[in-house]
Amino acid sequence: MAIDDNEEETTLPGIVSQQLELLQEISLFRGLSLKQWFRIVNASKTMFYDTGECVLSQGDLLDSLNIVIDGALESDAASAPLQRGAVFVASSLLHHHAARWSASASVPTTVMRLSSKDFLTLTHSQPRLGLALLHRLGEHLSRALNSVTSSPFSS
């Protein structure tokens, strides 16, 4: 019987360990404790997309923060693929809005999705974690805004 070298990564413990490892590398989650990372992973949903499958369509209502765990997404709004560790549509945790771009999986892709409803539940049950995430989300959105504007009011 042949064993796939990547078999561990496709099992639930393998996916959870990938998510926990990745959260440590993303500035939005850096500095949180292992217990807090577990709570975020437990509150999130793991989505699997086949090559060519639509992940996001222009006009879709956005209501979740998404992180590429494995694979890559092609977007009509980005010149380079969204790859492992890419955080996208983070602002929709705070404000639901329609997607202005589309994205599809360019290879089999795993995405971790934290819905705004699950985010609010998490922040109500874990106020310190909620405060830390809101602070980091504000920093993340501020950096994103500063990178696209040259306004003297952006700094």
Coordinates of C-alpha atoms in Angstrom, one line a residue:
M1 CA 0.0 0.0 0.0
A2 CA 1.4 3.3 -1.1
I3 CA 1.4 6.2 1.5
D4 CA 1.1 9.7 0.3
D5 CA 3.9 11.9 1.7
N6 CA 1.4 14.7 2.2
E7 CA -1.2 12.4 3.9
E8 CA -0.8 14.1 7.3
E9 CA -1.5 17.5 5.8
T10 CA -4.9 16.4 4.4
T11 CA -6.1 15.0 7.7
L12 CA -7.9 17.2 10.3
P13 CA -4.9 17.2 12.7
G14 CA -2.6 18.1 9.7
I15 CA -4.8 20.9 8.6
V16 CA -5.2 22.3 12.2
S17 CA -1.4 22.2 12.6
Q18 CA -1.0 24.0 9.2
Q19 CA -3.4 26.7 10.4
L20 CA -1.7 27.1 13.8
E21 CA 1.7 27.3 12.2
L22 CA 0.5 29.9 9.7
L23 CA -1.3 32.1 12.2
Q24 CA 2.1 32.6 14.0
E25 CA 3.5 34.0 10.7
I26 CA 0.7 36.5 10.0
S27 CA 1.0 39.9 11.6
L28 CA -2.7 40.0 12.3
F29 CA -2.3 37.1 14.7
R30 CA 1.4 37.5 15.9
G31 CA 1.9 37.8 19.6
L32 CA -1.2 35.8 20.5
S33 CA -0.9 32.7 22.7
L34 CA -1.3 29.2 21.5
K35 CA -4.6 28.9 23.4
Q36 CA -5.9 32.0 21.5
W37 CA -4.8 30.6 18.1
F38 CA -6.7 27.4 18.9
R39 CA -9.8 29.4 19.7
I40 CA -9.5 31.3 16.4
V41 CA -9.0 28.0 14.4
N42 CA -11.9 26.4 16.2
A43 CA -14.1 29.4 15.4
S44 CA -13.1 29.3 11.7
K45 CA -14.2 27.0 8.9
T46 CA -11.8 25.3 6.5
M47 CA -12.8 25.5 2.9
F48 CA -11.3 23.3 0.1
Y49 CA -11.3 24.4 -3.5
D50 CA -10.4 22.4 -6.6
T51 CA -8.3 23.9 -9.4
G52 CA -10.5 26.4 -11.3
E53 CA -13.2 26.6 -8.7
C54 CA -14.6 30.0 -7.9
V55 CA -13.7 31.2 -4.4
L56 CA -15.2 34.7 -4.7
S57 CA -17.3 36.4 -7.4
Q58 CA -17.6 40.1 -8.0
G59 CA -20.8 41.2 -6.3
D60 CA -20.8 38.5 -3.6
L61 CA -21.6 39.8 -0.1
L62 CA -18.4 39.6 2.0
D63 CA -18.8 38.8 5.6
S64 CA -15.6 37.0 6.6
L65 CA -11.9 37.2 6.9
N66 CA -10.1 34.7 4.7
I67 CA -6.6 33.3 4.8
V68 CA -5.0 31.1 2.1
I69 CA -3.6 28.1 4.1
D70 CA -2.3 26.1 1.1
G71 CA -2.5 26.6 -2.6
A72 CA -3.0 29.8 -4.6
L73 CA -5.8 32.0 -5.8
E74 CA -5.9 34.0 -9.1
S75 CA -7.6 37.3 -8.8
D76 CA -8.7 39.8 -11.4
A77 CA -7.6 42.5 -9.0
A78 CA -4.1 41.3 -8.2
S79 CA -1.1 41.0 -10.5
A80 CA 0.3 38.1 -8.5
P81 CA -1.5 35.1 -7.1
L82 CA -2.7 35.1 -3.5
Q83 CA -0.6 32.4 -1.9
R84 CA 0.0 30.8 1.5
G85 CA -0.6 33.3 4.2
A86 CA -2.5 35.8 2.2
V87 CA -5.2 37.5 4.2
F88 CA -8.0 38.8 2.1
V89 CA -11.3 40.8 2.6
A90 CA -10.4 41.3 6.3
S91 CA -12.4 44.5 6.4
S92 CA -15.6 42.5 5.9
L93 CA -15.4 41.3 9.5
L94 CA -16.3 44.9 10.5
H95 CA -18.4 46.0 7.5
H96 CA -20.2 43.7 5.1
H97 CA -19.9 44.9 1.5
A98 CA -20.0 43.5 -2.0
A99 CA -16.9 42.0 -3.5
R100 CA -15.3 44.3 -6.2
W101 CA -13.2 41.4 -7.6
S102 CA -13.3 37.7 -8.3
A103 CA -10.9 34.9 -7.4
S104 CA -10.6 31.3 -8.3
A105 CA -8.2 28.5 -7.2
S106 CA -5.3 28.2 -9.6
V107 CA -4.3 24.9 -7.8
P108 CA -6.1 22.9 -5.2
T109 CA -6.4 25.4 -2.4
T110 CA -7.4 25.4 1.3
V111 CA -8.8 28.6 2.8
M112 CA -9.5 29.3 6.5
R113 CA -12.6 31.5 6.8
L114 CA -13.6 33.4 10.0
S115 CA -17.2 34.8 9.5
S116 CA -18.2 38.0 11.2
K117 CA -20.8 36.1 13.1
D118 CA -18.2 33.7 14.5
F119 CA -15.8 36.6 15.1
L120 CA -18.5 38.4 17.2
T121 CA -19.2 35.2 19.2
L122 CA -15.5 34.7 19.8
T123 CA -15.1 38.3 21.0
H124 CA -18.1 38.1 23.3
S125 CA -16.8 34.9 24.9
Q126 CA -13.2 36.0 25.0
P127 CA -13.1 39.8 25.4
R128 CA -9.3 40.0 25.7
L129 CA -8.8 38.0 22.5
G130 CA -11.5 40.1 20.8
L131 CA -9.7 43.4 21.9
A132 CA -6.3 42.1 20.7
L133 CA -7.8 41.0 17.3
L134 CA -9.6 44.3 16.9
H135 CA -6.4 46.2 17.6
R136 CA -4.4 44.1 15.1
L137 CA -7.2 44.3 12.5
G138 CA -7.1 48.1 12.8
E139 CA -3.3 48.1 12.2
H140 CA -3.7 45.6 9.3
L141 CA -6.4 47.8 7.7
S142 CA -4.4 51.0 8.3
R143 CA -1.4 49.5 6.6
A144 CA -3.5 48.3 3.7
L145 CA -5.0 51.8 3.3
N146 CA -1.7 53.5 3.5
S147 CA -0.3 51.3 0.8
V148 CA -3.0 52.4 -1.7
T149 CA -3.2 56.1 -1.0
S150 CA -0.7 58.9 -1.3
S151 CA -2.9 61.3 0.7
P152 CA -1.0 63.4 3.3
F153 CA -3.8 62.3 5.8
S154 CA -2.9 58.6 5.4
S155 CA 0.1 58.6 7.7

